[in-house]
């Protein structure tokens, strides 16, 4: 069974490639290294002891896609590639819409031409906007995204639904991620954002390791137990395993399916800071500042549909997430 993984050297993609290789799938990765580095190829091989094909190219490139689908008999595609920085998307909307939408359209076009009908898509809880209820179930209203990045996810979900109507054999599984953190326990692969991180966990690890001075906590007057924002943090290895479960369903069943990939537990910003300090025995200085525009108070999943239909649930806890996130950063410094 041969799987094409776009963005397979990125944070979530690389962990998914590890899981695929460990379950003996053949893997072809396409990644343009725009937010990843080529050394991840060797790291994945080191972790798994297995080989895979890597093509350095842009998923928007139709000629490259044509060659991949001609050279390989691809059974399914897992599509991670995409720009994902919320703030940058507000400044560069054309770049975000062009890259995220064109890559997906070109991929689906080539898949249909080559009779490859199984598609797993990296969507996001961001499609729920300010959620109509908590915990969030898959039938909650979508829309109300607050930035172009989030809107690309919403639009791609819509595009996939339309393709499925026109081509019922085109099976798409849409995975709505909550907040992925953590890293592989080897410390060889993890999240390496360029520049100053926007997301909470990469910022915390850099403050703890002394690279950044102090964490700004964006608001302590939300309607949450301690006033700071609540999110459903999920270990990236659990998330990667969710893709394997989705892949098995896609290979077996025809249809269009949506699943939340979260743990169902909400942690506040200060919960995370306290857990991180306790697990890693290190201080994380912080100050409370104004709310960040576009943020919502709380967001956490009801993950029961994924358990029922995919047989998947998150196994790793907050301590694993804290330990593995820090371990990765410490390993980078060695
Ligand atoms: N936060 C801080 N300080 C920081 C960074 C974040 O206090 O320096 C807070 C935020 O206000 C929020 C929480 O930490 O309450 C989590 O923020 P992140 O930026 O880590 O994550 P978000 O929930 O804002 O966004 C993430 C992904 C998006 C995705 C969204 C889905 O980054 O890609 O979850 O809900 F769309």
GROMACS .gro file of C-alpha atoms and ligand atoms in nm:
model
  370
    1UNK     CA    1   0.000   0.000   0.000
    2UNK     CA    2   0.160   0.327  -0.113
    3UNK     CA    3   0.070   0.660   0.048
    4UNK     CA    4   0.158   1.007  -0.081
    5UNK     CA    5   0.217   1.244   0.210
    6UNK     CA    6   0.230   1.615   0.125
    7UNK     CA    7   0.415   1.829   0.377
    8UNK     CA    8   0.561   1.509   0.516
    9UNK     CA    9   0.864   1.678   0.669
   10UNK     CA   10   0.663   1.931   0.873
   11UNK     CA   11   0.563   1.905   1.236
   12UNK     CA   12   0.256   1.684   1.206
   13UNK     CA   13   0.347   1.528   0.870
   14UNK     CA   14   0.681   1.393   0.994
   15UNK     CA   15   0.516   1.221   1.290
   16UNK     CA   16   0.256   1.069   1.057
   17UNK     CA   17   0.529   0.940   0.823
   18UNK     CA   18   0.693   0.767   1.122
   19UNK     CA   19   0.365   0.595   1.210
   20UNK     CA   20   0.303   0.493   0.846
   21UNK     CA   21   0.650   0.342   0.809
   22UNK     CA   22   0.616   0.163   1.140
   23UNK     CA   23   0.299   0.001   1.006
   24UNK     CA   24   0.485  -0.097   0.687
   25UNK     CA   25   0.313   0.136   0.442
   26UNK     CA   26   0.526   0.254   0.150
   27UNK     CA   27   0.558   0.631   0.165
   28UNK     CA   28   0.627   0.905  -0.088
   29UNK     CA   29   0.678   1.251   0.061
   30UNK     CA   30   0.645   1.576  -0.129
   31UNK     CA   31   0.759   1.883   0.063
   32UNK     CA   32   0.902   2.215  -0.058
   33UNK     CA   33   1.094   2.278   0.267
   34UNK     CA   34   0.922   2.616   0.305
   35UNK     CA   35   0.860   2.544   0.674
   36UNK     CA   36   1.068   2.230   0.731
   37UNK     CA   37   1.419   2.106   0.670
   38UNK     CA   38   1.571   1.823   0.466
   39UNK     CA   39   1.748   1.672   0.768
   40UNK     CA   40   1.408   1.547   0.888
   41UNK     CA   41   1.438   1.278   0.617
   42UNK     CA   42   1.733   1.120   0.798
   43UNK     CA   43   1.573   1.166   1.139
   44UNK     CA   44   1.265   0.973   1.025
   45UNK     CA   45   1.487   0.699   0.880
   46UNK     CA   46   1.683   0.688   1.207
   47UNK     CA   47   1.366   0.650   1.416
   48UNK     CA   48   1.203   0.384   1.197
   49UNK     CA   49   1.499   0.209   1.034
   50UNK     CA   50   1.295   0.231   0.712
   51UNK     CA   51   1.336   0.409   0.381
   52UNK     CA   52   1.093   0.627   0.182
   53UNK     CA   53   1.093   0.848  -0.126
   54UNK     CA   54   1.132   1.222  -0.082
   55UNK     CA   55   1.056   1.470  -0.357
   56UNK     CA   56   1.150   1.832  -0.290
   57UNK     CA   57   0.879   2.023  -0.474
   58UNK     CA   58   0.574   2.244  -0.443
   59UNK     CA   59   0.238   2.064  -0.436
   60UNK     CA   60   0.099   2.337  -0.663
   61UNK     CA   61   0.326   2.211  -0.944
   62UNK     CA   62   0.105   2.006  -1.176
   63UNK     CA   63   0.399   1.861  -1.372
   64UNK     CA   64   0.556   1.728  -1.054
   65UNK     CA   65   0.226   1.578  -0.942
   66UNK     CA   66   0.175   1.418  -1.284
   67UNK     CA   67   0.516   1.256  -1.258
   68UNK     CA   68   0.452   1.130  -0.903
   69UNK     CA   69   0.120   0.969  -0.998
   70UNK     CA   70   0.277   0.820  -1.313
   71UNK     CA   71   0.588   0.685  -1.140
   72UNK     CA   72   0.403   0.546  -0.838
   73UNK     CA   73   0.076   0.364  -0.791
   74UNK     CA   74  -0.055   0.584  -0.509
   75UNK     CA   75  -0.337   0.426  -0.306
   76UNK     CA   76  -0.417   0.726  -0.086
   77UNK     CA   77  -0.305   1.082  -0.018
   78UNK     CA   78  -0.261   1.250   0.320
   79UNK     CA   79  -0.248   1.625   0.260
   80UNK     CA   80  -0.060   1.819   0.528
   81UNK     CA   81   0.114   2.077   0.310
   82UNK     CA   82  -0.009   2.429   0.361
   83UNK     CA   83   0.074   2.764   0.511
   84UNK     CA   84  -0.047   2.783   0.869
   85UNK     CA   85   0.058   3.103   1.046
   86UNK     CA   86  -0.255   3.291   1.150
   87UNK     CA   87  -0.093   3.638   1.177
   88UNK     CA   88   0.098   3.602   0.851
   89UNK     CA   89  -0.223   3.501   0.674
   90UNK     CA   90  -0.382   3.834   0.770
   91UNK     CA   91  -0.088   4.020   0.613
   92UNK     CA   92  -0.053   3.794   0.307
   93UNK     CA   93  -0.404   3.676   0.216
   94UNK     CA   94  -0.330   3.620  -0.154
   95UNK     CA   95  -0.029   3.405  -0.073
   96UNK     CA   96  -0.239   3.196   0.168
   97UNK     CA   97  -0.543   3.151  -0.058
   98UNK     CA   98  -0.324   3.080  -0.360
   99UNK     CA   99  -0.098   2.826  -0.193
  100UNK     CA  100  -0.349   2.640   0.022
  101UNK     CA  101  -0.630   2.627  -0.234
  102UNK     CA  102  -0.429   2.571  -0.554
  103UNK     CA  103  -0.222   2.290  -0.398
  104UNK     CA  104  -0.538   2.109  -0.289
  105UNK     CA  105  -0.716   2.161  -0.623
  106UNK     CA  106  -0.417   2.039  -0.821
  107UNK     CA  107  -0.375   1.739  -0.596
  108UNK     CA  108  -0.741   1.637  -0.626
  109UNK     CA  109  -0.735   1.692  -1.004
  110UNK     CA  110  -0.434   1.463  -1.048
  111UNK     CA  111  -0.581   1.206  -0.808
  112UNK     CA  112  -0.900   1.182  -1.013
  113UNK     CA  113  -0.705   1.161  -1.340
  114UNK     CA  114  -0.504   0.873  -1.199
  115UNK     CA  115  -0.795   0.698  -1.032
  116UNK     CA  116  -0.671   0.756  -0.680
  117UNK     CA  117  -0.978   0.819  -0.463
  118UNK     CA  118  -0.874   0.824  -0.099
  119UNK     CA  119  -0.794   1.161   0.055
  120UNK     CA  120  -0.718   1.253   0.416
  121UNK     CA  121  -0.718   1.626   0.488
  122UNK     CA  122  -0.562   1.830   0.771
  123UNK     CA  123  -0.836   2.063   0.876
  124UNK     CA  124  -0.862   2.253   1.201
  125UNK     CA  125  -1.097   2.330   1.488
  126UNK     CA  126  -1.065   2.685   1.361
  127UNK     CA  127  -1.350   2.605   1.116
  128UNK     CA  128  -1.593   2.617   1.411
  129UNK     CA  129  -1.512   2.987   1.468
  130UNK     CA  130  -1.647   3.086   1.809
  131UNK     CA  131  -1.804   2.747   1.885
  132UNK     CA  132  -2.181   2.732   1.932
  133UNK     CA  133  -2.138   2.478   2.216
  134UNK     CA  134  -1.873   2.301   2.422
  135UNK     CA  135  -1.745   2.037   2.390
  136UNK     CA  136  -1.751   2.074   2.012
  137UNK     CA  137  -1.915   1.795   1.811
  138UNK     CA  138  -1.866   1.753   1.436
  139UNK     CA  139  -2.222   1.864   1.364
  140UNK     CA  140  -2.163   2.208   1.521
  141UNK     CA  141  -2.203   2.500   1.286
  142UNK     CA  142  -1.890   2.588   1.087
  143UNK     CA  143  -1.798   2.936   0.967
  144UNK     CA  144  -1.706   3.264   1.130
  145UNK     CA  145  -1.334   3.208   1.080
  146UNK     CA  146  -1.138   3.513   1.188
  147UNK     CA  147  -0.838   3.499   0.950
  148UNK     CA  148  -0.752   3.389   0.593
  149UNK     CA  149  -0.565   3.079   0.717
  150UNK     CA  150  -0.879   2.952   0.891
  151UNK     CA  151  -1.090   3.044   0.589
  152UNK     CA  152  -0.865   2.836   0.360
  153UNK     CA  153  -0.941   2.533   0.581
  154UNK     CA  154  -1.314   2.603   0.560
  155UNK     CA  155  -1.301   2.654   0.183
  156UNK     CA  156  -1.104   2.334   0.128
  157UNK     CA  157  -1.361   2.140   0.334
  158UNK     CA  158  -1.627   2.280   0.100
  159UNK     CA  159  -1.425   2.198  -0.212
  160UNK     CA  160  -1.381   1.838  -0.097
  161UNK     CA  161  -1.755   1.806  -0.030
  162UNK     CA  162  -1.829   1.934  -0.383
  163UNK     CA  163  -1.578   1.694  -0.539
  164UNK     CA  164  -1.740   1.410  -0.349
  165UNK     CA  165  -2.083   1.504  -0.490
  166UNK     CA  166  -1.950   1.500  -0.846
  167UNK     CA  167  -1.735   1.191  -0.790
  168UNK     CA  168  -1.896   0.978  -0.517
  169UNK     CA  169  -1.605   0.733  -0.529
  170UNK     CA  170  -1.377   1.017  -0.414
  171UNK     CA  171  -1.357   0.948  -0.040
  172UNK     CA  172  -1.241   1.236   0.178
  173UNK     CA  173  -1.179   1.218   0.550
  174UNK     CA  174  -1.156   1.563   0.703
  175UNK     CA  175  -0.967   1.571   1.032
  176UNK     CA  176  -1.027   1.877   1.247
  177UNK     CA  177  -0.725   1.914   1.471
  178UNK     CA  178  -0.736   2.084   1.804
  179UNK     CA  179  -0.400   2.212   1.943
  180UNK     CA  180  -0.113   1.976   1.856
  181UNK     CA  181   0.193   1.997   2.082
  182UNK     CA  182   0.462   1.755   2.205
  183UNK     CA  183   0.720   1.575   1.994
  184UNK     CA  184   0.842   1.224   1.917
  185UNK     CA  185   0.985   1.068   2.233
  186UNK     CA  186   1.325   1.026   2.064
  187UNK     CA  187   1.356   1.405   2.056
  188UNK     CA  188   1.465   1.377   1.690
  189UNK     CA  189   1.157   1.538   1.534
  190UNK     CA  190   0.928   1.809   1.668
  191UNK     CA  191   0.802   2.159   1.606
  192UNK     CA  192   1.055   2.412   1.480
  193UNK     CA  193   0.878   2.737   1.395
  194UNK     CA  194   1.079   2.999   1.206
  195UNK     CA  195   1.147   3.315   1.408
  196UNK     CA  196   0.952   3.413   1.718
  197UNK     CA  197   0.677   3.156   1.778
  198UNK     CA  198   0.311   3.259   1.764
  199UNK     CA  199   0.173   2.953   1.939
  200UNK     CA  200   0.178   2.895   2.310
  201UNK     CA  201   0.380   2.576   2.349
  202UNK     CA  202   0.674   2.672   2.123
  203UNK     CA  203   0.687   3.003   2.311
  204UNK     CA  204   0.688   2.834   2.654
  205UNK     CA  205   0.975   2.600   2.561
  206UNK     CA  206   1.185   2.893   2.441
  207UNK     CA  207   1.125   3.089   2.759
  208UNK     CA  208   1.213   2.781   2.966
  209UNK     CA  209   1.533   2.724   2.771
  210UNK     CA  210   1.636   3.088   2.812
  211UNK     CA  211   1.606   3.184   2.443
  212UNK     CA  212   1.317   3.420   2.516
  213UNK     CA  213   1.276   3.625   2.830
  214UNK     CA  214   0.913   3.610   2.933
  215UNK     CA  215   0.582   3.463   2.817
  216UNK     CA  216   0.299   3.708   2.749
  217UNK     CA  217  -0.032   3.557   2.857
  218UNK     CA  218  -0.295   3.705   2.627
  219UNK     CA  219  -0.573   3.808   2.865
  220UNK     CA  220  -0.688   3.683   3.206
  221UNK     CA  221  -1.045   3.812   3.189
  222UNK     CA  222  -1.205   3.540   2.974
  223UNK     CA  223  -1.504   3.351   3.102
  224UNK     CA  224  -1.292   3.048   3.201
  225UNK     CA  225  -1.198   2.904   3.544
  226UNK     CA  226  -0.879   3.116   3.579
  227UNK     CA  227  -0.960   3.380   3.316
  228UNK     CA  228  -0.702   3.261   3.060
  229UNK     CA  229  -0.785   3.089   2.730
  230UNK     CA  230  -0.875   2.719   2.737
  231UNK     CA  231  -0.769   2.481   2.458
  232UNK     CA  232  -0.766   2.110   2.385
  233UNK     CA  233  -0.393   2.027   2.359
  234UNK     CA  234  -0.321   1.696   2.189
  235UNK     CA  235   0.009   1.509   2.165
  236UNK     CA  236   0.133   1.509   1.804
  237UNK     CA  237   0.201   1.133   1.819
  238UNK     CA  238  -0.164   1.070   1.912
  239UNK     CA  239  -0.267   1.303   1.631
  240UNK     CA  240  -0.041   1.117   1.385
  241UNK     CA  241  -0.199   0.788   1.491
  242UNK     CA  242  -0.542   0.937   1.421
  243UNK     CA  243  -0.436   0.965   1.056
  244UNK     CA  244  -0.355   0.595   1.042
  245UNK     CA  245  -0.701   0.513   1.178
  246UNK     CA  246  -0.858   0.750   0.925
  247UNK     CA  247  -0.653   0.599   0.643
  248UNK     CA  248  -0.777   0.249   0.728
  249UNK     CA  249  -1.135   0.372   0.716
  250UNK     CA  250  -1.079   0.554   0.386
  251UNK     CA  251  -0.932   0.240   0.228
  252UNK     CA  252  -1.235   0.039   0.341
  253UNK     CA  253  -1.536   0.274   0.312
  254UNK     CA  254  -1.659   0.521   0.052
  255UNK     CA  255  -1.790   0.862   0.160
  256UNK     CA  256  -1.721   1.201   0.309
  257UNK     CA  257  -1.639   1.198   0.679
  258UNK     CA  258  -1.551   1.457   0.942
  259UNK     CA  259  -1.373   1.388   1.272
  260UNK     CA  260  -1.249   1.598   1.559
  261UNK     CA  261  -0.903   1.495   1.669
  262UNK     CA  262  -0.871   1.620   2.025
  263UNK     CA  263  -0.853   1.473   2.374
  264UNK     CA  264  -1.174   1.624   2.508
  265UNK     CA  265  -0.982   1.796   2.791
  266UNK     CA  266  -0.947   2.171   2.815
  267UNK     CA  267  -0.641   2.331   2.976
  268UNK     CA  268  -0.594   2.701   3.036
  269UNK     CA  269  -0.277   2.894   2.952
  270UNK     CA  270  -0.184   2.900   3.321
  271UNK     CA  271  -0.261   2.526   3.360
  272UNK     CA  272  -0.013   2.464   3.083
  273UNK     CA  273   0.254   2.687   3.239
  274UNK     CA  274   0.212   2.517   3.580
  275UNK     CA  275   0.220   2.167   3.434
  276UNK     CA  276   0.526   2.252   3.228
  277UNK     CA  277   0.711   2.389   3.532
  278UNK     CA  278   0.624   2.086   3.743
  279UNK     CA  279   0.707   1.817   3.487
  280UNK     CA  280   1.034   1.975   3.370
  281UNK     CA  281   1.139   2.135   3.697
  282UNK     CA  282   1.204   2.470   3.533
  283UNK     CA  283   1.060   2.820   3.572
  284UNK     CA  284   0.851   2.991   3.303
  285UNK     CA  285   0.825   3.362   3.387
  286UNK     CA  286   0.508   3.520   3.251
  287UNK     CA  287   0.316   3.847   3.249
  288UNK     CA  288  -0.050   3.912   3.176
  289UNK     CA  289  -0.107   4.136   2.874
  290UNK     CA  290  -0.409   4.235   2.663
  291UNK     CA  291  -0.617   3.977   2.479
  292UNK     CA  292  -0.491   3.880   2.132
  293UNK     CA  293  -0.741   3.990   1.862
  294UNK     CA  294  -0.933   3.699   1.713
  295UNK     CA  295  -0.884   3.464   2.011
  296UNK     CA  296  -1.179   3.284   2.165
  297UNK     CA  297  -1.223   3.193   2.533
  298UNK     CA  298  -1.253   2.816   2.509
  299UNK     CA  299  -1.220   2.544   2.249
  300UNK     CA  300  -1.224   2.171   2.320
  301UNK     CA  301  -1.344   1.865   2.138
  302UNK     CA  302  -1.599   1.599   2.190
  303UNK     CA  303  -1.385   1.317   2.044
  304UNK     CA  304  -1.645   1.037   2.073
  305UNK     CA  305  -1.723   1.017   1.700
  306UNK     CA  306  -1.358   0.934   1.622
  307UNK     CA  307  -1.361   0.668   1.892
  308UNK     CA  308  -1.684   0.516   1.765
  309UNK     CA  309  -1.609   0.519   1.393
  310UNK     CA  310  -1.228   0.511   1.376
  311UNK     CA  311  -1.153   0.325   1.699
  312UNK     CA  312  -0.910   0.608   1.782
  313UNK     CA  313  -0.859   0.802   2.098
  314UNK     CA  314  -0.573   1.008   2.240
  315UNK     CA  315  -0.363   0.802   2.481
  316UNK     CA  316  -0.096   1.046   2.595
  317UNK     CA  317  -0.156   1.293   2.876
  318UNK     CA  318  -0.052   1.646   2.960
  319UNK     CA  319   0.269   1.527   3.132
  320UNK     CA  320   0.384   1.344   2.818
  321UNK     CA  321   0.313   1.657   2.614
  322UNK     CA  322   0.510   1.881   2.850
  323UNK     CA  323   0.806   1.643   2.877
  324UNK     CA  324   0.835   1.566   2.505
  325UNK     CA  325   0.800   1.931   2.397
  326UNK     CA  326   1.090   2.031   2.621
  327UNK     CA  327   1.299   1.724   2.543
  328UNK     CA  328   1.289   1.813   2.173
  329UNK     CA  329   1.413   2.167   2.232
  330UNK     CA  330   1.690   2.051   2.469
  331UNK     CA  331   1.804   1.792   2.212
  332UNK     CA  332   1.825   2.063   1.944
  333UNK     CA  333   2.071   2.252   2.159
  334UNK     CA  334   2.309   1.959   2.208
  335LIG     N1  335  -0.133   3.234   2.410
  335LIG     C1  336  -0.073   3.317   2.503
  335LIG     N2  337   0.054   3.361   2.476
  335LIG     C2  338   0.122   3.328   2.363
  335LIG     C3  339   0.060   3.245   2.269
  335LIG     C4  340  -0.069   3.200   2.294
  335LIG     O1  341  -0.130   3.349   2.606
  335LIG     O2  342   0.236   3.375   2.346
  335LIG     C5  343  -0.267   3.180   2.438
  335LIG     C6  344  -0.374   3.218   2.337
  335LIG     O3  345  -0.434   3.340   2.372
  335LIG     C7  346  -0.469   3.097   2.349
  335LIG     C8  347  -0.377   2.981   2.382
  335LIG     O4  348  -0.258   3.040   2.434
  335LIG     O5  349  -0.557   3.116   2.456
  335LIG     C9  350  -0.340   2.896   2.263
  335LIG     O6  351  -0.290   2.979   2.159
  335LIG     P1  352  -0.214   2.918   2.031
  335LIG     O7  353  -0.168   3.035   1.949
  335LIG     O8  354  -0.112   2.820   2.074
  335LIG     O9  355  -0.327   2.836   1.959
  335LIG     P2  356  -0.471   2.882   1.903
  335LIG    O10  357  -0.572   2.804   1.979
  335LIG    O11  358  -0.485   3.028   1.897
  335LIG    O12  359  -0.460   2.835   1.753
  335LIG    C10  360  -0.438   2.700   1.721
  335LIG    C11  361  -0.358   2.689   1.592
  335LIG    C12  362  -0.440   2.733   1.475
  335LIG    C13  363  -0.571   2.665   1.474
  335LIG    C14  364  -0.643   2.680   1.605
  335LIG    C15  365  -0.765   2.592   1.607
  335LIG    O13  366  -0.242   2.769   1.597
  335LIG    O14  367  -0.370   2.695   1.360
  335LIG    O15  368  -0.559   2.637   1.712
  335LIG    O16  369  -0.851   2.625   1.708
  335LIG     F1  370  -0.648   2.718   1.377
   0.00000   0.00000   0.00000
